[in-house]
Tab-separated table of C-alpha atoms in Angstrom:
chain	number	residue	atom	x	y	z
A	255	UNK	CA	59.879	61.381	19.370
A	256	UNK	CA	63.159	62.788	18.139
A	257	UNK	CA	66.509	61.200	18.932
A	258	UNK	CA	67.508	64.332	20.546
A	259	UNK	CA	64.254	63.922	23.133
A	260	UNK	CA	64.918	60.062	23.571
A	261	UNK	CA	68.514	61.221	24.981
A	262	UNK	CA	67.242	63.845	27.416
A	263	UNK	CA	67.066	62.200	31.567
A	264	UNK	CA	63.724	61.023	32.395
A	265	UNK	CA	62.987	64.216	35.316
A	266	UNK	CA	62.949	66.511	32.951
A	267	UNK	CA	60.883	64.687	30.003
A	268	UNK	CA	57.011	65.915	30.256
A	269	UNK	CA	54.406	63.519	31.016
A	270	UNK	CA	52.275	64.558	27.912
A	271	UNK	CA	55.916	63.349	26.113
A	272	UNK	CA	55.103	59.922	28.202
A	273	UNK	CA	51.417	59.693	26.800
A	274	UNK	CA	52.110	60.844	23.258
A	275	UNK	CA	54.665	57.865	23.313
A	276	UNK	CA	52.047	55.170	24.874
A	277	UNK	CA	49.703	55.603	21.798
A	278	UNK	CA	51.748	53.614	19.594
A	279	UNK	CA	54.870	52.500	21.988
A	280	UNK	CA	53.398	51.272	25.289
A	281	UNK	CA	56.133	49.453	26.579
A	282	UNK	CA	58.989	52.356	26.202
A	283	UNK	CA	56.500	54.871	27.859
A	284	UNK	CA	55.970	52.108	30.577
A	285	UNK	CA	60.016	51.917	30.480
A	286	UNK	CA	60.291	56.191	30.554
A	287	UNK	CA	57.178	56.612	33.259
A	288	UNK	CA	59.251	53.810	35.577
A	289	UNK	CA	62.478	55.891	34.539
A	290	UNK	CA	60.662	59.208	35.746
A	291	UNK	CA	58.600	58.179	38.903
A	292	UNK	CA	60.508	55.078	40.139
A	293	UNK	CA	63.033	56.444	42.597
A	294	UNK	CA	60.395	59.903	43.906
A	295	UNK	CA	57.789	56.767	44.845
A	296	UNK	CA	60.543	54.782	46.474
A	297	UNK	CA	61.336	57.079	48.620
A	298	UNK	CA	58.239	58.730	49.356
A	299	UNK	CA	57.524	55.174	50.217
A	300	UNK	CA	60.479	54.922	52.331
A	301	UNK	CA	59.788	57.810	54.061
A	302	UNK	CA	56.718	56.603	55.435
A	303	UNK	CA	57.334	52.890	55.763
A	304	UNK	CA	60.732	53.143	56.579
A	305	UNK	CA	61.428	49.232	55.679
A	306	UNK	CA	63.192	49.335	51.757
A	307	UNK	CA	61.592	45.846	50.713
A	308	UNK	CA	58.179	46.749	52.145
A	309	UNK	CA	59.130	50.090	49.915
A	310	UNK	CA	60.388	48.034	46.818
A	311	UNK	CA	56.714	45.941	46.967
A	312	UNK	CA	54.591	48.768	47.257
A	313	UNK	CA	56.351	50.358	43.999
A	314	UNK	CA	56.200	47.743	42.097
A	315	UNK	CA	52.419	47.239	42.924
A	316	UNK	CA	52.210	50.986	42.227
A	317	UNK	CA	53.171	50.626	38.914
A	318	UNK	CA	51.243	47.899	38.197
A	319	UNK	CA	48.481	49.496	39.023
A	320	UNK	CA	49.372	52.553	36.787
A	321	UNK	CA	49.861	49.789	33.710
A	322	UNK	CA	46.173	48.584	34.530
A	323	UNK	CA	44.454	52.076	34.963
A	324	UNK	CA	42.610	52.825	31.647
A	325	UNK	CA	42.725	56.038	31.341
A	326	UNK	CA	46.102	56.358	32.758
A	327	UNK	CA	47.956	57.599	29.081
A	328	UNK	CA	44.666	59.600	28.378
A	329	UNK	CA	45.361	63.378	27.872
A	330	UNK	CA	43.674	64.062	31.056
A	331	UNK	CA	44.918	62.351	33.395
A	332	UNK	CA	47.467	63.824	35.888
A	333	UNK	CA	49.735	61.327	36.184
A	334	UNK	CA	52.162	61.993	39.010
A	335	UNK	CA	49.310	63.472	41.582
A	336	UNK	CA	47.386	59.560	40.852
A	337	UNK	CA	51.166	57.845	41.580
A	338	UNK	CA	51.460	59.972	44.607
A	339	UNK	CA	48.062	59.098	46.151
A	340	UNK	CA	48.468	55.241	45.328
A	341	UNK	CA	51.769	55.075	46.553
A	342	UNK	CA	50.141	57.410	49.956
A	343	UNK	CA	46.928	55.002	50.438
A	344	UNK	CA	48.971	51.499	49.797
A	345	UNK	CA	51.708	52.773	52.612
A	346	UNK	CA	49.149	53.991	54.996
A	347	UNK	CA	47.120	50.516	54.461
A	348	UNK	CA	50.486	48.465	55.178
A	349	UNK	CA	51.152	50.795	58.334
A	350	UNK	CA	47.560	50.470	59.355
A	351	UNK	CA	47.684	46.592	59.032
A	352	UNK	CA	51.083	46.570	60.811
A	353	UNK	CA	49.265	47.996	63.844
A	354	UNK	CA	46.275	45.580	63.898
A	355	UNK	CA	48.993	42.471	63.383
A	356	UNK	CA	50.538	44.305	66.470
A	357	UNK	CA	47.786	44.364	68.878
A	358	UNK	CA	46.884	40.834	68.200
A	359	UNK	CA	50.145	39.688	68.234
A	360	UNK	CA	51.120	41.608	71.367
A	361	UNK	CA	51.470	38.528	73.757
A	362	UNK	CA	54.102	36.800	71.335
A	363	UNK	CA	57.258	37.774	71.302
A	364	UNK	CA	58.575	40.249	69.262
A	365	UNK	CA	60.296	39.540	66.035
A	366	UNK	CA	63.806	41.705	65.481
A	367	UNK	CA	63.871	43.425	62.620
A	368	UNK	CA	66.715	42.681	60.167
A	369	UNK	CA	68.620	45.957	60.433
A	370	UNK	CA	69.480	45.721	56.939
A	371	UNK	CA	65.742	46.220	56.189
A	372	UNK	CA	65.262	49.257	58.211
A	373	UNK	CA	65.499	52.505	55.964
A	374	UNK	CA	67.321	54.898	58.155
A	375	UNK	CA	66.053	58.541	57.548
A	376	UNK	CA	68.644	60.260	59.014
A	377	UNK	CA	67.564	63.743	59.684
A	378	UNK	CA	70.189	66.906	60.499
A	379	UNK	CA	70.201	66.925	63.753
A	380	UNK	CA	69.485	65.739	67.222
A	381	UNK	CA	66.365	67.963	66.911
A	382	UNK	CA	65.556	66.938	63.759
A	383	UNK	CA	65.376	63.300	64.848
A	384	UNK	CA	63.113	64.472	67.894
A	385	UNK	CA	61.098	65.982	64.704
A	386	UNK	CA	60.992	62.877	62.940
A	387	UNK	CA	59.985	61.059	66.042
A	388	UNK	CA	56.910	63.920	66.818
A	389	UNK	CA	55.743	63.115	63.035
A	390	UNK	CA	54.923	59.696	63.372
A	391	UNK	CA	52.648	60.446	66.664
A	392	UNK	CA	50.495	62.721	64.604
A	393	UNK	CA	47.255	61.860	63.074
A	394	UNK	CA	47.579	60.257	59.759
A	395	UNK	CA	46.582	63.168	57.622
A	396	UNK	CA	48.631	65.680	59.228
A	397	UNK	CA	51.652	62.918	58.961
A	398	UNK	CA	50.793	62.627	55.171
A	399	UNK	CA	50.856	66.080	54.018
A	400	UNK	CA	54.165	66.999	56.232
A	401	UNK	CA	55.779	63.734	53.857
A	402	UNK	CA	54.041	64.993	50.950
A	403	UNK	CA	55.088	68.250	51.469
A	404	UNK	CA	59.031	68.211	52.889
A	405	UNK	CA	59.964	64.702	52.498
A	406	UNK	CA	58.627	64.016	48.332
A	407	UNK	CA	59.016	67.728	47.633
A	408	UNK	CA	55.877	68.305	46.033
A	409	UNK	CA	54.286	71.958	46.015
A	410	UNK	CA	51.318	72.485	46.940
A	411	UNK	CA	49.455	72.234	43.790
A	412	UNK	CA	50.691	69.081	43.714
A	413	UNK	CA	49.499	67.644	47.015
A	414	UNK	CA	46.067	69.311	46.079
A	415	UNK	CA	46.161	66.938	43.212
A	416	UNK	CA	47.572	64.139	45.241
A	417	UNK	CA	44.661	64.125	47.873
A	418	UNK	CA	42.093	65.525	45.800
A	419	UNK	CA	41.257	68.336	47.775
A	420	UNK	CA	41.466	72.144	47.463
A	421	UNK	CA	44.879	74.312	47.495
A	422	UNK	CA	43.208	76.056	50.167
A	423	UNK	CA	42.441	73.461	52.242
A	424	UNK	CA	46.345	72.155	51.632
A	425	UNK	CA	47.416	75.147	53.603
A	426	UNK	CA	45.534	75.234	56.018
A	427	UNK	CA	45.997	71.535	56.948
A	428	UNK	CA	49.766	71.870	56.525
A	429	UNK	CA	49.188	74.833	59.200
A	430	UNK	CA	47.910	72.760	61.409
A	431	UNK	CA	49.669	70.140	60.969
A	432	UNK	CA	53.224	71.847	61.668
A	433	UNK	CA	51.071	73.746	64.672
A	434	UNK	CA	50.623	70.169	65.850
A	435	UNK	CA	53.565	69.339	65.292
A	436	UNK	CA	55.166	72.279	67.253
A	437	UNK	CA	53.305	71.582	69.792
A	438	UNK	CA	54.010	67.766	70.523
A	439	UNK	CA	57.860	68.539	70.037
A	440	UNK	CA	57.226	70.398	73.035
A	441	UNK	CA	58.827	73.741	74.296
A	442	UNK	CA	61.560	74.575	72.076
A	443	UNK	CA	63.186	77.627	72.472
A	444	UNK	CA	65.223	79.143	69.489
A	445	UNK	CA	64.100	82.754	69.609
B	241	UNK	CA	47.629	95.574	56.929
B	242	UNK	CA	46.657	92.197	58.451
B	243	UNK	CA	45.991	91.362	61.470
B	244	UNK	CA	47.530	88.530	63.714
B	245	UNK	CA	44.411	86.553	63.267
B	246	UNK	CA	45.410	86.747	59.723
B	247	UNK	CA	48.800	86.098	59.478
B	248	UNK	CA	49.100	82.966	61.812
B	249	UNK	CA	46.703	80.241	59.109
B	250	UNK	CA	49.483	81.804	56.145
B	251	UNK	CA	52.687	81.325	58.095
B	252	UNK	CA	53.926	77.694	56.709
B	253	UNK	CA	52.663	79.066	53.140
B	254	UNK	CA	54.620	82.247	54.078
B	255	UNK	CA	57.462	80.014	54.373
B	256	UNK	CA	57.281	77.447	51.746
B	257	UNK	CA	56.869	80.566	48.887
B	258	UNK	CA	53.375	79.452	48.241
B	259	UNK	CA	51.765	82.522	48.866
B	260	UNK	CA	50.645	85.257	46.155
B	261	UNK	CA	52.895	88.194	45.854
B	262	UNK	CA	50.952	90.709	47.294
B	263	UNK	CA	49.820	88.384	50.279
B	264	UNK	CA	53.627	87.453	50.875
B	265	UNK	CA	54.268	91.466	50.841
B	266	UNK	CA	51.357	91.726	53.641
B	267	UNK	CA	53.006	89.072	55.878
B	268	UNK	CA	56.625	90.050	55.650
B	269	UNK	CA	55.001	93.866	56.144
B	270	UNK	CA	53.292	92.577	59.445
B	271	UNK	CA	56.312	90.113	60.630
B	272	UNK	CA	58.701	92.851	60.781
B	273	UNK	CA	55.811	94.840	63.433
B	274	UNK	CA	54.665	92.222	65.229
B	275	UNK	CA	56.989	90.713	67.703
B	276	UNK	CA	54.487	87.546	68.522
B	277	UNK	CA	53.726	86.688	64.887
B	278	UNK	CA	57.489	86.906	64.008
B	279	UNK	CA	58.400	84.451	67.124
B	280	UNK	CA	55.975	82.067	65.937
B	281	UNK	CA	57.337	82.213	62.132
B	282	UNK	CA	60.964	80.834	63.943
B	283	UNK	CA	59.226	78.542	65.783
B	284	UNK	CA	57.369	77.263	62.729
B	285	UNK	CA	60.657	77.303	60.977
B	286	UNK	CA	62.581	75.155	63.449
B	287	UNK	CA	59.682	72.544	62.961
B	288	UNK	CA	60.495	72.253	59.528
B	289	UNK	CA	61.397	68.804	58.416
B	290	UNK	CA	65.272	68.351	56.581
B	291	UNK	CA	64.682	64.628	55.826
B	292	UNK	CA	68.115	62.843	54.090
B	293	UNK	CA	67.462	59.350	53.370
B	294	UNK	CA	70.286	57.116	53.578
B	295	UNK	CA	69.989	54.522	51.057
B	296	UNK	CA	72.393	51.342	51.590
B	297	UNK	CA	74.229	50.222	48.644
B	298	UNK	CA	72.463	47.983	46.015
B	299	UNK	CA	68.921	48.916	47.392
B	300	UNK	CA	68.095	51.377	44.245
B	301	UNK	CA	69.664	48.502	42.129
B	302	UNK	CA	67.818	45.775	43.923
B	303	UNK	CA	64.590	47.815	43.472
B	304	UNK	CA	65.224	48.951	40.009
B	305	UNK	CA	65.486	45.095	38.539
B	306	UNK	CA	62.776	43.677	40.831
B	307	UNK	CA	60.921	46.302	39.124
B	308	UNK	CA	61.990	45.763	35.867
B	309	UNK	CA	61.117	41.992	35.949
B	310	UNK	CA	57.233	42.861	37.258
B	311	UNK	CA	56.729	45.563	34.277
B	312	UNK	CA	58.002	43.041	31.560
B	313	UNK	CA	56.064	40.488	32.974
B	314	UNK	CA	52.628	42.565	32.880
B	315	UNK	CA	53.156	44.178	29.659
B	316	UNK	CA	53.814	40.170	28.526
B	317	UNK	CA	50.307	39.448	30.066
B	318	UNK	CA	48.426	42.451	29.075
B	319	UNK	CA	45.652	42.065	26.944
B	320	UNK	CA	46.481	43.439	22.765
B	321	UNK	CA	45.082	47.169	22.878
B	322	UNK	CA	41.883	47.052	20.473
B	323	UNK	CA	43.189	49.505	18.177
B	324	UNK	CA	46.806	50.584	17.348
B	325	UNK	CA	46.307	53.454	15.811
B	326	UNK	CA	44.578	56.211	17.486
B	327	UNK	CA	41.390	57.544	16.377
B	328	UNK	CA	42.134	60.151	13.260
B	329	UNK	CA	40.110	63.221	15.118
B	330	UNK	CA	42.895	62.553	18.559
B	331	UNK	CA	45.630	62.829	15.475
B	332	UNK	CA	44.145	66.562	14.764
B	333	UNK	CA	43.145	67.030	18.449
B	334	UNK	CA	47.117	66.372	19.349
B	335	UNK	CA	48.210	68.252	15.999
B	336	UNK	CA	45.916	71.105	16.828
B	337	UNK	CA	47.010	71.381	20.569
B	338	UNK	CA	50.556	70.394	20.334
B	339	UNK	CA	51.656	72.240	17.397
B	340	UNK	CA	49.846	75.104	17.121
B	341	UNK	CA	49.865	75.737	21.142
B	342	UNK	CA	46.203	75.986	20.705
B	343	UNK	CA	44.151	75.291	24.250
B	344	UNK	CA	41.096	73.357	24.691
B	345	UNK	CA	39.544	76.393	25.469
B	346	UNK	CA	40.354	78.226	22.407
B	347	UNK	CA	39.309	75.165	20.217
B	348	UNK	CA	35.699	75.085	22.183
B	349	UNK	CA	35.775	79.130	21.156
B	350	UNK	CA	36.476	78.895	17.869
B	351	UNK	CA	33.818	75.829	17.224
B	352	UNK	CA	31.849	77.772	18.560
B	353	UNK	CA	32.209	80.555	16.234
B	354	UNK	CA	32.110	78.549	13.534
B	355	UNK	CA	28.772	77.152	14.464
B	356	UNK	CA	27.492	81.229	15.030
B	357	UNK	CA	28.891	81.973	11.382
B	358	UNK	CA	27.247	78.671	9.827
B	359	UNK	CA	23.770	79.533	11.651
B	360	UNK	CA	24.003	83.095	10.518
B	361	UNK	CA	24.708	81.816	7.121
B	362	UNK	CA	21.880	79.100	6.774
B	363	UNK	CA	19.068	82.032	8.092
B	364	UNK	CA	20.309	84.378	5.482
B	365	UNK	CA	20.060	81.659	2.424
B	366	UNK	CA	16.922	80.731	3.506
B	367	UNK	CA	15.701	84.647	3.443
B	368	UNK	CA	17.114	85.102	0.437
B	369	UNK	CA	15.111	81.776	-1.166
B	370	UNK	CA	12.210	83.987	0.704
B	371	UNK	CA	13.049	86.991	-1.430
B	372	UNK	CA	13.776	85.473	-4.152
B	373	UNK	CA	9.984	83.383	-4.428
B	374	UNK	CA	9.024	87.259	-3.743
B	375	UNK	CA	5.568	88.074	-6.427
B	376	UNK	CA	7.055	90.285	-9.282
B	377	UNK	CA	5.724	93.783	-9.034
B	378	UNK	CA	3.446	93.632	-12.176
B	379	UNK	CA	1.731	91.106	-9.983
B	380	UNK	CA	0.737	93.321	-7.270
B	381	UNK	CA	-2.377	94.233	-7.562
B	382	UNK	CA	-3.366	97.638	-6.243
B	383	UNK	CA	-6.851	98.752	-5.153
B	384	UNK	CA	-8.544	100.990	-7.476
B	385	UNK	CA	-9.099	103.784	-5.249
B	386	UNK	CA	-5.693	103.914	-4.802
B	387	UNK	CA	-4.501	103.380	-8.570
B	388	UNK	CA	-2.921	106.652	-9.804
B	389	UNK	CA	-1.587	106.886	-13.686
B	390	UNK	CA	2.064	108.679	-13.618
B	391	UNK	CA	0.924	111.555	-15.606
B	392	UNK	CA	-1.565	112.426	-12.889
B	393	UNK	CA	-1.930	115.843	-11.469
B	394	UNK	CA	-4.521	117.679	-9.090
B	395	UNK	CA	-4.541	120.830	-11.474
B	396	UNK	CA	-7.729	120.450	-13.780
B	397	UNK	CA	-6.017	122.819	-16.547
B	398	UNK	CA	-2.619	120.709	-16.710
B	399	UNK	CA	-3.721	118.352	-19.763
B	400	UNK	CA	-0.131	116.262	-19.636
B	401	UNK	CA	1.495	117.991	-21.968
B	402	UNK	CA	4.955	119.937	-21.333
């Protein structure tokens, strides 16, 4: 790698950059992959989990994971659609599990949660919080593809990649899903 | 021109830029006819998520060097990679691909060329070790009947000499 590339921010340097470094450098492409990906996962986890240290675990477990995957410096390997899904299935697990501890728990009081904990996703408007609030009573795909899609930013060949389905199928469930969506916000009339 | 049936599955795509040109073209073309399709592309757009996350101070820092810490301590842990050095045919592979801006595709191509050319090659040589084990023409042997001197001719008075 030249000097001049080793100077450039970490967004814009390529993953095949990443995995050309890894060959004979693994722990500065470890150090330029958690450069690149750290703060998109944190947030996409974030977004979903809305608790930062629950968000802070599940990154660094994400990129453990990515140090332990094999073939995760191989040429093939998209890198930032396997990040993505991880960071999607370990978020969805801890919100899953959160429920169950929740339904057994329900006859004990309820802890309070430490306010400095809770990530506050603070949306434009009034309506945008009623948005935000519609979002988490949809089904769990529909939820993840909206987050994938307007909260991480990804297009929609990347959220193809992410869920491993096909870019046809992404638009059509992101129809739905904002269909859904429309219609649990109930009537609102802007026309 | 599409119809509504049509337009409504390609309205979030329609809005997020994801469509092809020319379907984009068909949609805007149909929005700007069709009152009920254009009411629903608002509506759509009103239900689109502006998300701002509000980060407290120190989080990003507090995440960065609990991150930190777990990366140094599994690369300390990880078992020594067998070999160092990559393999000298992912060397050309890379050179080959990075350099040259040569795809996989290409490379499969021209192998397989190469392999057409080398095939062509080998059949030839070996017809031309055919050819060249060929019986030397004083070696044929022809069949009497059909043996005929140069200096033959059907006319009974032309003796050969002229």
């Amino acid at each position: 790698m030249t000097t001049l590339r080793l100077l450039q921010s970490p967004q814009t340097l390529a993953d095949e950059d990443i995995k050309q470094l890894a060959l004979t450098q693994r722990a500065a492409a470890a150090d330029w992959l958690v450069r690149k990906y750290r703060d998109p996962i944190f947030h996409h986890a974030a977004y979903i989990l809305k608790d930062w240290t629950e968000a802070t675990d599940v990154v660094q477990e994400v990129f453990i994971k990515a140090l332990r995957e094999p073939r995760f410096f191989t040429d093939e390997f998209n890198m930032k659609a396997w990040l993505f899904r991880v960071t999607s299935n370990l978020c969805f697990n801890i919100r899953r599990d959160r429920r169950r501890r929740a339904a057994i728990l329900d006859a004990m009081p309820p802890r309070e949660p430490t306010p400095a904990d809770q990530a506050d996703v603070v949306l434009n408007a009034e309506q945008q919080q009623r948005l935000l609030a519609c979002i988490d009573q949809l089904a769990e795909h529909h939820r993840e593809i909206l987050m994938l899609r307007y909260y991480s930013d990804l297009s929609y060949a990347e959220i193809a990649d992410v869920l491993d389905i096909k870019l046809g199928t992404v638009m059509s469930r992101l129809s739905r899903a904002k269909t859904q969506l429309l219609d649990t916000i109930g009537t609102l009339d802007f026309a | 021109m599409m119809r509504c049936q049509d337009v409504t599955p390609r309205l979030v795509a329609f809005q997020d830029g994801e469509l092809a040109p020319g379907e984009h073209h068909q949609v805007a073309s149909h929005l700007r006819c069709c009152a009920q399709c254009a009411k629903q592309e608002r509506a759509l757009a009103e239900v689109t998520p502006e998300p701002q996350l509000v980060v407290p101070p120190g989080v990003h820092a507090r995440m960065a060097l609990a991150l930190d810490a777990a990366i140094a301590a599994e690369l300390q842990h990880a078992p020594p990679a067998t070999t160092t050095e990559p393999a000298t045919i992912d060397h050309v592979a890379r050179w080959l691909r990075r350099d040259a801006s040569i795809s996989r595709g290409a490379l499969v191509a021209w192998a397989a060329a190469f392999a057409a050319i080398l095939g062509w090659g080998l059949a030839n040589y070996a017809a031309l070790q055919d050819a060249n084990t060929a019986p030397a023409l004083a070696d044929v042997r022809v069949p009497a009947e059909h043996y005929q001197p140069a200096s033959f001719s059907a006319n009974p008075n032309d003796h050969g000499w002229h």
